[in-house]
XYZ file of C-alpha atoms in Angstrom:
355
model
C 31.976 7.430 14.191
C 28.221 8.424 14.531
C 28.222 10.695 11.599
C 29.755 8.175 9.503
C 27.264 5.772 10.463
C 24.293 8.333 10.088
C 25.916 9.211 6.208
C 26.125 5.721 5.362
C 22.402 5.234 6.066
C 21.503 8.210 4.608
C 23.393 7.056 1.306
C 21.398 3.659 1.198
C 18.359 5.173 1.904
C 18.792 7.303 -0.876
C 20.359 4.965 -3.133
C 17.781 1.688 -2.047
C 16.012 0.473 -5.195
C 17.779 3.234 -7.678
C 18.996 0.206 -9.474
C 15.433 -1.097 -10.442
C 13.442 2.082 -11.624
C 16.182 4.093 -14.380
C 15.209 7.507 -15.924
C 16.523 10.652 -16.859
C 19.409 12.424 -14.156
C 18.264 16.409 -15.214
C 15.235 17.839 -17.590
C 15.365 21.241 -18.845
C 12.064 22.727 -19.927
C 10.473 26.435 -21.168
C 8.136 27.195 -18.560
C 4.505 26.719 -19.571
C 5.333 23.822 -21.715
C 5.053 19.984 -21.414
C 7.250 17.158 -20.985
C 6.924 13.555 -20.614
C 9.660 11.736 -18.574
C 10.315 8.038 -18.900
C 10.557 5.881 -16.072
C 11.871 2.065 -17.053
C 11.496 -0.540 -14.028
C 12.097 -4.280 -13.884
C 9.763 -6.475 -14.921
C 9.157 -8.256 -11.410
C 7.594 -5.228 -10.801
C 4.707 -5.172 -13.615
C 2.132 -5.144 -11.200
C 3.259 -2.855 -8.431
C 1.799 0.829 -8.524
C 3.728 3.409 -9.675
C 3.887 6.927 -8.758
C 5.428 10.258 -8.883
C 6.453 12.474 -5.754
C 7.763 15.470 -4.997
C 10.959 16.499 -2.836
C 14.819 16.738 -2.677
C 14.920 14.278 0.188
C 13.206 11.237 -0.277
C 11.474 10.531 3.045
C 9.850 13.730 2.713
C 8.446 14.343 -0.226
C 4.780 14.370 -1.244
C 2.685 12.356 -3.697
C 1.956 13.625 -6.600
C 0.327 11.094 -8.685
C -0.502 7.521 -9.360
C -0.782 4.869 -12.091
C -4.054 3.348 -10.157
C -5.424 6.697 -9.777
C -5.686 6.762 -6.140
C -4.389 10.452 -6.459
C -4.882 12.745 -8.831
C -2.637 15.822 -10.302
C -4.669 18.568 -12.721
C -1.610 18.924 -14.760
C 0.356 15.642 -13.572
C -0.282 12.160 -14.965
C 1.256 8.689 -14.539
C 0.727 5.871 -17.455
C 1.905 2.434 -16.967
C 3.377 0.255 -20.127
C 3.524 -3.194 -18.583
C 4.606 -4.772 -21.962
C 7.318 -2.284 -22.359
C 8.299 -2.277 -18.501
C 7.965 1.661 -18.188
C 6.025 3.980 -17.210
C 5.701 7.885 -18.244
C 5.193 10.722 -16.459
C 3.316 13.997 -18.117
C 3.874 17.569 -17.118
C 2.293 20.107 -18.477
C 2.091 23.730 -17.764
C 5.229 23.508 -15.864
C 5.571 26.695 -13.290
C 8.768 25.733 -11.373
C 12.087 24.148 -11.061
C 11.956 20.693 -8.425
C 13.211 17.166 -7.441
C 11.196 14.746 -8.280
C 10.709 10.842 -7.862
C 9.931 8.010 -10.361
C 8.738 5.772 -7.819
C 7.344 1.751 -7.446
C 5.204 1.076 -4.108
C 6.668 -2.342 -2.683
C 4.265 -2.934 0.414
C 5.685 -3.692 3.807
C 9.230 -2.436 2.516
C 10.932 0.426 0.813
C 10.103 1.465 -2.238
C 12.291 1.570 -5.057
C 12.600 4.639 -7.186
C 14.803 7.095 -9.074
C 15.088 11.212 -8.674
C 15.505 13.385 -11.795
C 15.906 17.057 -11.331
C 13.094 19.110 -13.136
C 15.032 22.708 -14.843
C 12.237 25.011 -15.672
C 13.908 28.028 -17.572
C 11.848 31.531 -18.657
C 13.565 31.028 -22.099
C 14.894 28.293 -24.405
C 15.578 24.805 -22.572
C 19.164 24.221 -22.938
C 18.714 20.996 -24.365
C 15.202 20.010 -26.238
C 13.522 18.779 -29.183
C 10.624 19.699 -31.334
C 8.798 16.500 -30.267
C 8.908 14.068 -28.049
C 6.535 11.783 -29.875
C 8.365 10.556 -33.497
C 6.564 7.783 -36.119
C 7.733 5.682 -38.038
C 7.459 2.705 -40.361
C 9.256 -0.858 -40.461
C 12.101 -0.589 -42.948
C 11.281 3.493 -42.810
C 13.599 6.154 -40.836
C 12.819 8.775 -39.076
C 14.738 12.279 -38.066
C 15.198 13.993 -34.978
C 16.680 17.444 -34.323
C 18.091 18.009 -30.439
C 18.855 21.455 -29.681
C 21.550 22.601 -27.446
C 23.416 25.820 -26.699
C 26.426 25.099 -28.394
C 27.735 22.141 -26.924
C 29.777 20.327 -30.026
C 30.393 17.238 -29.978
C 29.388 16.375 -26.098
C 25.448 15.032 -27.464
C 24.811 11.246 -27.565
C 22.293 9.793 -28.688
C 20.970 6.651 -26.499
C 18.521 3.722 -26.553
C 17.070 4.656 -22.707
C 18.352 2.772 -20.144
C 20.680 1.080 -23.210
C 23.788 1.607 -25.317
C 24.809 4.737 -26.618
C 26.123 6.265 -29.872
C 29.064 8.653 -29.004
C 30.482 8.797 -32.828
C 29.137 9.611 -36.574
C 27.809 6.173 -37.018
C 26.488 2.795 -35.468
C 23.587 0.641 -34.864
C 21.027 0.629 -32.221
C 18.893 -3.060 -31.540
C 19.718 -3.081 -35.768
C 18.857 0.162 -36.991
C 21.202 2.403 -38.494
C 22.149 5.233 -36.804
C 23.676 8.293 -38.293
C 24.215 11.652 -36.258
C 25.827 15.404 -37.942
C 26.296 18.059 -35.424
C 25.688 21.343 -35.832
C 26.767 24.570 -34.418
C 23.940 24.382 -31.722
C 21.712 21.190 -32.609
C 22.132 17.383 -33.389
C 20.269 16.008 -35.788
C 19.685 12.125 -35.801
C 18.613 9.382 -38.322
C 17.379 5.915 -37.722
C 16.932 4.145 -41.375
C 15.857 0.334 -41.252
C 13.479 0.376 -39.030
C 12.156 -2.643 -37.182
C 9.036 -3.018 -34.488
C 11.216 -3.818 -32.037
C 13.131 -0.641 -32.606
C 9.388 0.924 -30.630
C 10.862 2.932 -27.225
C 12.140 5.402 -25.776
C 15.753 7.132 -26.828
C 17.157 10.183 -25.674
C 19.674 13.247 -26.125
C 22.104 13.246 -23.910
C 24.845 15.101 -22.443
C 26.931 14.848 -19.183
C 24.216 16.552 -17.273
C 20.923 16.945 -19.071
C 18.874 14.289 -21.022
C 15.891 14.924 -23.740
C 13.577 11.567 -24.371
C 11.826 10.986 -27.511
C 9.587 7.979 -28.025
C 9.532 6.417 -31.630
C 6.650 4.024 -32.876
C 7.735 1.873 -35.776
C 4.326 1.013 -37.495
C 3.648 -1.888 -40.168
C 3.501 0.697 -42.840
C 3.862 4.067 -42.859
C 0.518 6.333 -43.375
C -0.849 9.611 -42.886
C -2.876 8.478 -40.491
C -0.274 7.655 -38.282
C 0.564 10.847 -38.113
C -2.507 11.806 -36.318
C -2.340 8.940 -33.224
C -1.874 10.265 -29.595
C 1.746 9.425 -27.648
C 1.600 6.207 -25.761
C 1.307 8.052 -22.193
C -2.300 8.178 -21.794
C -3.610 11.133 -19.853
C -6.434 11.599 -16.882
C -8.417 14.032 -15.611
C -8.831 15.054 -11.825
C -7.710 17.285 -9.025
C -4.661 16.792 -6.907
C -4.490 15.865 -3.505
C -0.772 16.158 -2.389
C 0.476 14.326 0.844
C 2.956 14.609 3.079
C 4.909 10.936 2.901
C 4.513 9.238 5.995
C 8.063 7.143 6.718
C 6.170 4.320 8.394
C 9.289 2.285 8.889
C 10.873 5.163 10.494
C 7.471 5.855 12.554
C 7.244 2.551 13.930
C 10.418 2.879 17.194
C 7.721 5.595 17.906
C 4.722 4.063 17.903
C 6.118 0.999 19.441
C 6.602 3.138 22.726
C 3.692 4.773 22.301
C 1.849 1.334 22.547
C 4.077 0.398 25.377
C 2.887 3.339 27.433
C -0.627 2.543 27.397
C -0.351 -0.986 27.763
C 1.712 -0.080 31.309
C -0.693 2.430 31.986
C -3.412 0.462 31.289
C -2.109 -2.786 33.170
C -1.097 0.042 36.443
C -4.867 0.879 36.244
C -6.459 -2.377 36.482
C -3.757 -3.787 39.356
C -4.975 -0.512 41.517
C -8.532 -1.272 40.419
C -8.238 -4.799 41.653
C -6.036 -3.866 45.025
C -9.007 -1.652 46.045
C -11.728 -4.161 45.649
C -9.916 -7.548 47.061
C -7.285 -6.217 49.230
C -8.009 -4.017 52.201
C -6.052 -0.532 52.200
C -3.993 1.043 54.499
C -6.435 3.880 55.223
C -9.092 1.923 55.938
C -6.620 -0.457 58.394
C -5.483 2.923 59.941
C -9.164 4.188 60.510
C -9.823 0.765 62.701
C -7.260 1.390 64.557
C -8.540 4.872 65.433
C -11.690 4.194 66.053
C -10.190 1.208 68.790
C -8.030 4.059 70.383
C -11.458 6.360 70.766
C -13.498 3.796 72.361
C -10.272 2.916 74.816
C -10.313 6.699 75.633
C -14.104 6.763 75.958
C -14.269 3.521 78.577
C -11.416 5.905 80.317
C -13.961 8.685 80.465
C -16.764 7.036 81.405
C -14.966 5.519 84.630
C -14.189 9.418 85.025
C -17.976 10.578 85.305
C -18.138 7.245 87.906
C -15.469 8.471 89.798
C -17.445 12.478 89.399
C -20.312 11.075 90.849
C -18.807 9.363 94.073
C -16.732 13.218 94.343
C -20.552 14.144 94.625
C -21.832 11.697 96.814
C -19.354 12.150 98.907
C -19.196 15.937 99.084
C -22.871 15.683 99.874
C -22.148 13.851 102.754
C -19.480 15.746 104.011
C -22.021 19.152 103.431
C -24.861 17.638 105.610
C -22.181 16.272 108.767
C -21.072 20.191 109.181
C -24.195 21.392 109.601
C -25.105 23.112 113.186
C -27.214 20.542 115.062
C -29.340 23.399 116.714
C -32.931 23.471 114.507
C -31.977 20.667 112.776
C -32.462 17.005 113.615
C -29.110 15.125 113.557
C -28.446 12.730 110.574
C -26.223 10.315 110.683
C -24.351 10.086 107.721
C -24.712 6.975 105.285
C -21.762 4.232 105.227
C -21.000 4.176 101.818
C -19.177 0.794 101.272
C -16.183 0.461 98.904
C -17.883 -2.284 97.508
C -20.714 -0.107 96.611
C -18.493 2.023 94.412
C -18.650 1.322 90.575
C -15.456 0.324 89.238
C -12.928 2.930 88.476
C -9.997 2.809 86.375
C -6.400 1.666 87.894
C -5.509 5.616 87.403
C -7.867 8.200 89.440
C -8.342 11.541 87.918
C -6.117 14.352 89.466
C -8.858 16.239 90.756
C -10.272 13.379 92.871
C -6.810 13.029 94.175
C -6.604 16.637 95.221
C -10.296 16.881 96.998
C -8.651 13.547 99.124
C -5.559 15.509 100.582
């Protein structure tokens, strides 16, 4: 029961917001070459940042770039098309294979994205084109070549995010389409060519996916041979971070809160029992120091009772001695009344000098 529960949030985590960001499932690439990966979101979400990370899980990965250049990648960049609802992603010099995330920042909530798988091969991509960039002029057509390694008849060529032409023929937002497969290529032409026909289209088979963007110009000139690709590049150095799951964080920093606010509230309650209520010790300490002056009261009456053992013995010395040479002195009547007050209880050695 708990593991079912733990896959099924693990499955909407993962799948959260995959319906508002769309791009491509699996890239291959040559390594040390460039690609550019579209990213198409929903318009609500024109102003919200966009930005790439890095990771097979989600909650983990890092940041690698942003649209609003708050973080930089040397050889990453992320270009926003608001008009066009999509934004690109540039790779160049690509070293390694990796999951990646086209991602949308939505504050105080998760953010939506979409994971593509990144295929970084030492040799030929298994599915590519010459160019990713293609121009073209209204009522013009334009040519593309994908290559593949032999797989006939399994290449489509799509409108991203958008229909797809699976036979010989067809039309695409009304331009003519018209595909011939080869032994290990595709080649594609798109004849009456309108502006809105500008966007992104791709290659595709059941596992990999090529984009190419076409422009569709006024007229067609040599000079628009020479323009740059609509993702717009940036300079800087890359700062990767590790993603913080604040939603996940907060259980723990709830408790962490809650433990100094007790601790806090335990310290002040013992800082104001020690100034406005008397202690314990110091109620225990009174009561000592009655007991000790109880016991000294009972040892002074003991030195009283010493000193009339004296008087007396003194006495008793002088009445034994020999009358002969000495004149006879009659002892001194010592009254009881004349005796300092003693305690109810006379010491034991008093007692003992009586018998």
């Amino acid at each position: 029961m708990h593991l079912n529960c733990l896959l099924f949030i693990f499955s909407f985590i993962r799948l959260s917001g995959a319906q508002d960001v769309t791009t491509v499932r699996q890239i291959s690439v040559q390594r040390g070459q460039s690609v550019v990966i579209p990213c198409l979101y929903n318009q609500k979400y024109t102003s919200s940042y966009k930005y790439l990370s890095a990771g097979y899980v989600w909650l983990l990965s890092d940041y690698v770039d942003f649209s609003d250049q708050r973080c930089h990648h040397k050889t990453v960049f992320v270009s926003d098309d608001t008009e066009g609802h999509i934004f690109t992603v540039r790779m160049d010099d690509v070293q390694e294979s990796g999951s990646y995330w086209c991602a949308i920042h939505i504050p105080s909530a998760f953010d939506k994205r979409a994971g593509f798988f990144l295929d970084v091969t030492a040799d030929s991509p298994r599915l590519h084109v010459t160019s990713q960039t293609v121009m073209g002029s209204e009522n013009g057509s334009v040519t593309i070549t994908c290559y593949h390694q032999g797989v006939q008849y399994g290449v489509k060529w799509c409108k991203f995010g958008g229909q797809c032409i699976t036979g010989a023929s067809g039309t695409l937002d009304g331009a003519s389409v018209e595909i011939r497969h080869g032994l290990r290529n595709m080649t594609v032409s798109m004849s009456r060519l309108k502006k809105k026909n500008t966007g992104w289209y791709c290659c595709s088979t059941e596992d990999l996916q090529m984009p190419v963007h076409i422009t569709v110009s006024q007229k067609k000139s040599r000079s628009a041979e020479g323009q740059q690709s609509p993702v717009t590049t940036a300079t800087g150095q890359s700062s990767p971070r590790k993603r913080t799951a604040i939603l996940f964080l907060l259980p723990v920093i709830f408790e962490i809160l809650l433990l100094i606010v007790i601790y806090l509230a335990l310290k002040l309650a013992s800082i104001c029992k020690t100034r406005f209520f008397p202690s314990v010790n110091e109620a225990e300490d009174g009561h000592y120091v009655t007991m000790h002056r109880e016991q000294s009261s009972r040892s002074n009456g003991c030195s009283a009772a010493e000193e009339v053992y004296e008087n007396m013995a003194g006495l008793k010395t002088n009445s034994e001695i020999p009358a002969s040479g000495h004149k006879s002195i009659s002892p001194a009547v010592v009254k009881k009344s004349d005796l300092p007050k003693a305690p109810v209880r006379e010491p034991d050695y008093v007692n003992i000098m009586k018998t």
